Short mmCIF file of C-alpha atoms in Angstrom, two decimals:
data_model
loop_
_atom_site.label_atom_id
_atom_site.label_comp_id
_atom_site.label_asym_id
_atom_site.label_seq_id
_atom_site.Cartn_x
_atom_site.Cartn_y
_atom_site.Cartn_z
CA UNK A 1 -137.50 32.19 26.05
CA UNK A 2 -139.19 34.70 28.32
CA UNK A 3 -137.49 37.75 29.80
CA UNK A 4 -138.03 38.05 33.52
CA UNK A 5 -137.33 41.79 33.51
CA UNK A 6 -140.36 42.51 31.28
CA UNK A 7 -142.82 41.12 33.81
CA UNK A 8 -145.82 43.30 34.44
CA UNK A 9 -145.46 45.63 37.38
CA UNK A 10 -148.75 44.48 38.87
CA UNK A 11 -147.33 40.96 39.07
CA UNK A 12 -147.59 39.63 42.59
CA UNK A 13 -144.11 38.89 43.93
CA UNK A 14 -143.50 35.62 45.75
CA UNK A 15 -141.35 36.88 48.66
CA UNK A 16 -141.44 39.71 51.15
CA UNK A 17 -139.06 42.64 50.55
CA UNK A 18 -137.35 41.97 53.90
CA UNK A 19 -136.47 38.43 52.83
CA UNK A 20 -134.49 39.70 49.85
CA UNK A 21 -133.09 42.91 51.35
CA UNK A 22 -132.03 41.63 54.77
CA UNK A 23 -131.56 37.95 53.99
CA UNK A 24 -131.58 35.75 50.89
CA UNK A 25 -133.77 33.15 49.20
CA UNK A 26 -132.06 29.76 48.70
CA UNK A 27 -132.73 27.40 45.78
CA UNK A 28 -131.21 24.09 44.74
CA UNK A 29 -130.43 23.38 41.09
CA UNK A 30 -128.04 21.61 38.76
CA UNK A 31 -125.33 23.74 37.20
CA UNK A 32 -124.78 23.01 33.50
CA UNK A 33 -121.95 25.55 33.37
CA UNK A 34 -121.17 28.97 31.95
CA UNK A 35 -120.00 30.13 28.55
CA UNK A 36 -118.95 33.43 27.01
CA UNK A 37 -121.49 35.27 24.85
CA UNK A 38 -121.01 38.20 22.49
CA UNK A 39 -124.02 40.26 23.61
CA UNK A 40 -125.20 41.16 27.15
CA UNK A 41 -128.81 40.26 26.33
CA UNK A 42 -131.08 38.66 23.76
CA UNK A 43 -133.21 35.57 23.42
CA UNK A 44 -131.14 34.14 20.58
CA UNK A 45 -127.93 34.73 22.51
CA UNK A 46 -129.27 32.79 25.49
CA UNK A 47 -130.73 30.02 23.29
CA UNK A 48 -127.35 29.42 21.60
CA UNK A 49 -125.60 29.32 24.98
CA UNK A 50 -128.12 26.80 26.34
CA UNK A 51 -127.74 24.59 23.26
CA UNK A 52 -123.93 24.71 23.55
CA UNK A 53 -123.86 23.83 27.25
CA UNK A 54 -126.44 21.06 26.88
CA UNK A 55 -124.33 19.42 24.19
CA UNK A 56 -121.20 19.67 26.37
CA UNK A 57 -123.12 18.22 29.32
CA UNK A 58 -124.31 15.23 27.23
CA UNK A 59 -120.71 14.45 26.32
CA UNK A 60 -119.60 14.60 29.98
CA UNK A 61 -122.57 12.45 30.98
CA UNK A 62 -121.59 9.80 28.43
CA UNK A 63 -118.13 9.80 30.05
CA UNK A 64 -119.67 9.07 33.44
CA UNK A 65 -119.61 12.60 34.88
CA UNK A 66 -122.67 13.77 36.75
CA UNK A 67 -124.12 17.25 36.56
CA UNK A 68 -122.98 19.07 39.73
CA UNK A 69 -125.58 20.33 42.16
CA UNK A 70 -125.37 23.88 43.49
CA UNK A 71 -127.20 26.17 45.87
CA UNK A 72 -128.37 29.60 44.68
CA UNK A 73 -128.67 32.43 47.21
CA UNK A 74 -130.66 35.30 45.72
CA UNK A 75 -130.82 38.74 47.34
CA UNK A 76 -130.86 42.41 46.30
CA UNK A 77 -127.06 42.28 46.22
CA UNK A 78 -126.74 39.47 43.69
CA UNK A 79 -126.81 35.75 43.06
CA UNK A 80 -124.30 33.52 44.82
CA UNK A 81 -123.54 30.04 43.53
CA UNK A 82 -122.35 27.74 46.33
CA UNK A 83 -121.46 24.14 46.91
CA UNK A 84 -124.49 22.68 48.77
CA UNK A 85 -122.36 20.62 51.16
CA UNK A 86 -119.34 22.79 51.95
CA UNK A 87 -121.10 26.14 51.37
CA UNK A 88 -118.06 27.30 49.45
CA UNK A 89 -118.83 30.20 47.10
CA UNK A 90 -118.05 29.20 43.51
CA UNK A 91 -119.38 32.32 41.79
CA UNK A 92 -120.61 35.63 43.15
CA UNK A 93 -122.64 37.44 40.50
CA UNK A 94 -123.41 40.96 41.70
CA UNK A 95 -126.85 42.16 40.78
CA UNK A 96 -125.76 45.34 38.98
CA UNK A 97 -123.64 43.17 36.63
CA UNK A 98 -126.55 40.88 35.64
CA UNK A 99 -127.98 42.16 32.36
CA UNK A 100 -130.43 39.45 31.33
CA UNK A 101 -132.42 36.64 32.97
CA UNK A 102 -134.81 34.17 31.36
CA UNK A 103 -136.46 30.79 31.66
CA UNK A 104 -137.16 28.46 28.74
CA UNK A 105 -140.84 27.87 27.97
CA UNK A 106 -140.03 24.90 25.75
CA UNK A 107 -137.99 23.26 28.52
CA UNK A 108 -139.43 24.35 31.85
CA UNK A 109 -136.43 23.04 33.77
CA UNK A 110 -133.90 25.44 32.22
CA UNK A 111 -133.23 29.03 33.32
CA UNK A 112 -130.30 31.34 32.61
CA UNK A 113 -128.86 34.76 33.29
CA UNK A 114 -126.05 36.79 31.73
CA UNK A 115 -123.50 38.46 34.00
CA UNK A 116 -120.47 40.62 33.19
CA UNK A 117 -117.29 39.23 34.73
CA UNK A 118 -115.55 41.73 37.02
CA UNK A 119 -112.02 40.67 36.02
CA UNK A 120 -112.18 39.95 32.28
CA UNK A 121 -115.17 42.25 31.53
CA UNK A 122 -116.58 39.44 29.37
CA UNK A 123 -120.26 38.54 29.34
CA UNK A 124 -120.88 35.03 30.65
CA UNK A 125 -124.15 33.11 30.36
CA UNK A 126 -124.89 30.84 33.35
CA UNK A 127 -127.26 27.93 32.66
CA UNK A 128 -129.10 25.91 35.33
CA UNK A 129 -131.46 22.96 35.42
CA UNK A 130 -134.24 22.92 38.03
CA UNK A 131 -137.03 20.41 37.65
CA UNK A 132 -139.65 22.37 39.61
CA UNK A 133 -138.36 25.87 40.37
CA UNK A 134 -137.01 27.26 37.09
CA UNK A 135 -139.74 29.87 36.63
CA UNK A 136 -139.85 30.64 40.36
CA UNK A 137 -136.11 31.33 40.44
CA UNK A 138 -136.44 33.65 37.46
CA UNK A 139 -139.25 35.58 39.20
CA UNK A 140 -137.19 35.82 42.41
CA UNK A 141 -134.27 37.36 40.53
CA UNK A 142 -136.72 39.79 38.91
CA UNK A 143 -138.09 40.76 42.34
CA UNK A 144 -134.56 41.33 43.60
CA UNK A 145 -133.97 43.71 40.67
CA UNK A 146 -137.18 45.59 41.42
CA UNK A 147 -136.27 46.07 45.09
CA UNK A 148 -132.71 47.07 44.26
CA UNK A 149 -133.93 49.68 41.76
CA UNK A 150 -136.33 51.18 44.30
CA UNK A 151 -133.57 51.38 46.86
CA UNK A 152 -131.38 53.06 44.28
CA UNK A 153 -133.97 55.72 43.69
CA UNK A 154 -134.47 56.31 47.40
CA UNK A 155 -130.76 56.73 48.09
CA UNK A 156 -130.06 58.81 45.00
CA UNK A 157 -127.57 56.28 43.66
CA UNK A 158 -125.28 56.45 46.68
CA UNK A 159 -126.26 53.05 47.95
CA UNK A 160 -125.28 51.33 44.73
CA UNK A 161 -121.85 52.95 44.72
CA UNK A 162 -121.38 51.99 48.35
CA UNK A 163 -122.34 48.42 47.57
CA UNK A 164 -119.85 48.36 44.72
CA UNK A 165 -117.07 49.54 46.99
CA UNK A 166 -118.03 47.03 49.68
CA UNK A 167 -118.14 44.23 47.10
CA UNK A 168 -114.71 45.24 45.82
CA UNK A 169 -113.30 45.30 49.35
CA UNK A 170 -114.82 41.92 50.15
CA UNK A 171 -113.29 40.44 47.05
CA UNK A 172 -109.90 41.92 47.93
CA UNK A 173 -110.18 40.54 51.47
CA UNK A 174 -110.95 37.09 50.10
CA UNK A 175 -107.92 37.28 47.79
CA UNK A 176 -105.68 38.36 50.67
CA UNK A 177 -106.99 35.54 52.88
CA UNK A 178 -106.23 33.02 50.13
CA UNK A 179 -102.76 34.47 49.65
CA UNK A 180 -102.17 34.44 53.41
CA UNK A 181 -103.19 30.79 53.62
CA UNK A 182 -100.80 29.88 50.80
CA UNK A 183 -97.95 31.76 52.50
CA UNK A 184 -98.63 29.95 55.78
CA UNK A 185 -98.43 26.61 54.00
CA UNK A 186 -95.13 27.59 52.35
CA UNK A 187 -93.68 28.71 55.69
CA UNK A 188 -94.74 25.43 57.29
CA UNK A 189 -93.11 23.47 54.47
CA UNK A 190 -89.87 25.44 54.86
CA UNK A 191 -89.85 24.83 58.62
CA UNK A 192 -90.32 21.10 58.08
CA UNK A 193 -87.49 21.01 55.55
CA UNK A 194 -85.24 22.94 57.96
CA UNK A 195 -85.95 20.45 60.77
CA UNK A 196 -85.14 17.52 58.49
CA UNK A 197 -81.89 19.20 57.38
CA UNK A 198 -80.85 19.87 60.98
CA UNK A 199 -81.54 16.28 61.98
CA UNK A 200 -79.38 14.96 59.15
CA UNK A 201 -76.50 17.45 59.58
CA UNK A 202 -76.29 17.77 63.39
CA UNK A 203 -74.46 14.43 64.05
CA UNK A 204 -71.77 15.26 61.49
CA UNK A 205 -71.48 18.94 62.34
CA UNK A 206 -71.28 18.56 66.13
CA UNK A 207 -68.76 15.73 66.35
CA UNK A 208 -66.24 16.46 69.13
CA UNK A 209 -63.03 14.48 69.53
CA UNK A 210 -63.35 11.94 72.27
CA UNK A 211 -60.55 10.13 74.04
CA UNK A 212 -60.56 6.37 73.54
CA UNK A 213 -62.38 4.43 76.19
CA UNK A 214 -60.23 2.69 78.77
CA UNK A 215 -60.67 -0.31 81.02
CA UNK A 216 -60.68 -0.47 84.82
CA UNK A 217 -56.86 -0.19 84.83
CA UNK A 218 -57.02 3.04 82.79
CA UNK A 219 -55.56 1.21 79.78
CA UNK A 220 -56.64 1.48 76.16
CA UNK A 221 -58.12 -1.87 75.16
CA UNK A 222 -56.38 -3.73 72.38
CA UNK A 223 -58.10 -3.70 69.00
CA UNK A 224 -56.93 -6.26 66.44
CA UNK A 225 -58.49 -4.26 63.58
CA UNK A 226 -56.72 -0.92 63.97
CA UNK A 227 -53.13 -0.43 65.19
CA UNK A 228 -52.67 0.72 68.74
CA UNK A 229 -52.60 4.51 69.01
CA UNK A 230 -49.58 6.20 70.51
CA UNK A 231 -51.81 8.71 72.33
CA UNK A 232 -51.10 8.61 76.09
CA UNK A 233 -53.86 7.55 78.40
CA UNK A 234 -55.52 9.81 80.93
CA UNK A 235 -52.91 8.97 83.59
CA UNK A 236 -50.18 10.33 81.30
CA UNK A 237 -48.45 6.96 80.83
CA UNK A 238 -47.74 5.35 77.51
CA UNK A 239 -49.19 1.84 77.21
CA UNK A 240 -46.56 -0.86 76.71
CA UNK A 241 -45.99 -1.90 73.10
CA UNK A 242 -47.52 -5.11 71.96
CA UNK A 243 -44.75 -7.63 71.34
CA UNK A 244 -44.63 -8.73 67.75
CA UNK A 245 -44.61 -12.39 66.97
CA UNK A 246 -41.37 -13.70 65.62
CA UNK A 247 -41.36 -15.68 62.45
CA UNK A 248 -38.91 -18.11 64.03
CA UNK A 249 -40.55 -21.23 65.42
CA UNK A 250 -39.56 -21.90 69.03
CA UNK A 251 -38.48 -25.37 70.08
CA UNK A 252 -38.64 -27.15 73.42
CA UNK A 253 -35.70 -28.32 75.53
CA UNK A 254 -35.50 -31.52 73.48
CA UNK A 255 -35.11 -29.62 70.23
CA UNK A 256 -38.56 -30.57 68.96
CA UNK A 257 -41.24 -28.26 67.72
CA UNK A 258 -44.04 -27.91 70.27
CA UNK A 259 -47.24 -29.57 69.31
CA UNK A 260 -50.04 -27.17 68.40
CA UNK A 261 -53.35 -29.03 68.16
CA UNK A 262 -55.01 -25.96 66.57
CA UNK A 263 -52.57 -25.54 63.71
CA UNK A 264 -51.38 -29.07 63.27
CA UNK A 265 -53.79 -30.97 61.18
CA UNK A 266 -53.71 -34.11 59.17
CA UNK A 267 -51.56 -33.67 56.06
CA UNK A 268 -51.93 -35.22 52.70
CA UNK A 269 -49.87 -38.39 53.51
CA UNK A 270 -50.44 -42.02 52.55
CA UNK A 271 -52.35 -44.04 55.14
CA UNK A 272 -49.32 -46.04 56.31
CA UNK A 273 -47.15 -42.96 56.84
CA UNK A 274 -50.03 -41.08 58.50
CA UNK A 275 -50.55 -43.95 60.95
CA UNK A 276 -46.83 -43.88 61.85
CA UNK A 277 -46.99 -40.13 62.40
CA UNK A 278 -50.00 -40.52 64.65
CA UNK A 279 -48.20 -43.21 66.66
CA UNK A 280 -45.14 -40.95 67.04
CA UNK A 281 -47.36 -38.14 68.18
CA UNK A 282 -48.99 -40.32 70.82
CA UNK A 283 -45.56 -41.45 72.06
CA UNK A 284 -44.41 -37.81 72.26
CA UNK A 285 -47.42 -36.89 74.38
CA UNK A 286 -46.69 -39.89 76.60
CA UNK A 287 -43.07 -38.77 77.08
CA UNK A 288 -44.20 -35.22 77.88
CA UNK A 289 -46.63 -36.54 80.43
CA UNK A 290 -43.99 -38.73 82.14
CA UNK A 291 -41.49 -35.87 82.25
CA UNK A 292 -44.00 -33.48 83.72
CA UNK A 293 -45.15 -35.92 86.36
CA UNK A 294 -41.54 -36.80 87.32
CA UNK A 295 -40.63 -33.14 87.35
CA UNK A 296 -43.42 -32.30 89.79
CA UNK A 297 -42.20 -35.12 92.05
CA UNK A 298 -38.64 -33.75 91.99
CA UNK A 299 -39.69 -30.13 92.48
CA UNK A 300 -39.24 -28.78 88.95
CA UNK A 301 -40.65 -25.29 88.38
CA UNK A 302 -41.20 -23.48 85.11
CA UNK A 303 -39.72 -19.99 84.82
CA UNK A 304 -40.25 -18.50 81.39
CA UNK A 305 -39.11 -21.21 79.00
CA UNK A 306 -36.36 -22.78 81.16
CA UNK A 307 -36.80 -25.75 83.46
CA UNK A 308 -34.83 -25.59 86.70
CA UNK A 309 -34.40 -28.14 89.46
CA UNK A 310 -35.01 -26.87 92.98
CA UNK A 311 -34.67 -29.11 96.08
CA UNK A 312 -37.88 -29.87 97.80
CA UNK A 313 -38.46 -28.26 101.16
CA UNK A 314 -38.50 -31.05 103.67
CA UNK A 315 -40.79 -29.02 105.87
CA UNK A 316 -43.65 -29.22 103.38
#
């Protein structure tokens, strides 16, 4: 391993001071991950962390997981690790919390740095894989440290404290924005649940008694399913009661039961008896027909269930 902070001061830096102080230098790399280390610096500490993360990455690779790609944005304020597509910040390592940075001379693709976590105060070693820019990234971080230290000396230390406060406020703002977004989603869910509840409860809760519908004669229509209600209609009159059917079978003027073709069906009689019954039934219909025709000729009229004989009007 080779410490980037022990570079010679006469080393020619790769970027202009304005690029790192006013903007940032972007790099693309693969992120092997981060792991906790016991010491904030040391070649052996970094070597063990690299070996541990490489082994974990080989296991994930055998399971079909690819090494994620990230974008590094290096400036005098720190190193940001972002998603290259969405530009979402995954880690924001402030420069004053980075205590060690190195690239591996045995594996020129690997470079690392150790940063103290702001929440847990633990030292984490971040390991990256860059096929062509490992040493260049390490030098860029070293240049950012050199510029930040010069600015610290020029401002008498005030600038660093100001940057710490700004970084703390930015972090708090990001937390509040995340919390605000979660609260908005919860409120939206509650509003949706309230709408669904109102839709399901409004028909039952707002039922008002309605008078039964009536026909054109302002009468309640008869329903064979439910008994007729005794509630008066809108004109204030009680509908006439429905006459109940008597169990007694009515007979005609000859004392015979009237023929009902809907209820009278063929019984379970022998064929000879059934043929006689059919013949009697045909004769009865023939008698009825003769009586009716003769009655019309003589002027018979039907009133209720009684036949009466009225003389024909000779003027007709």
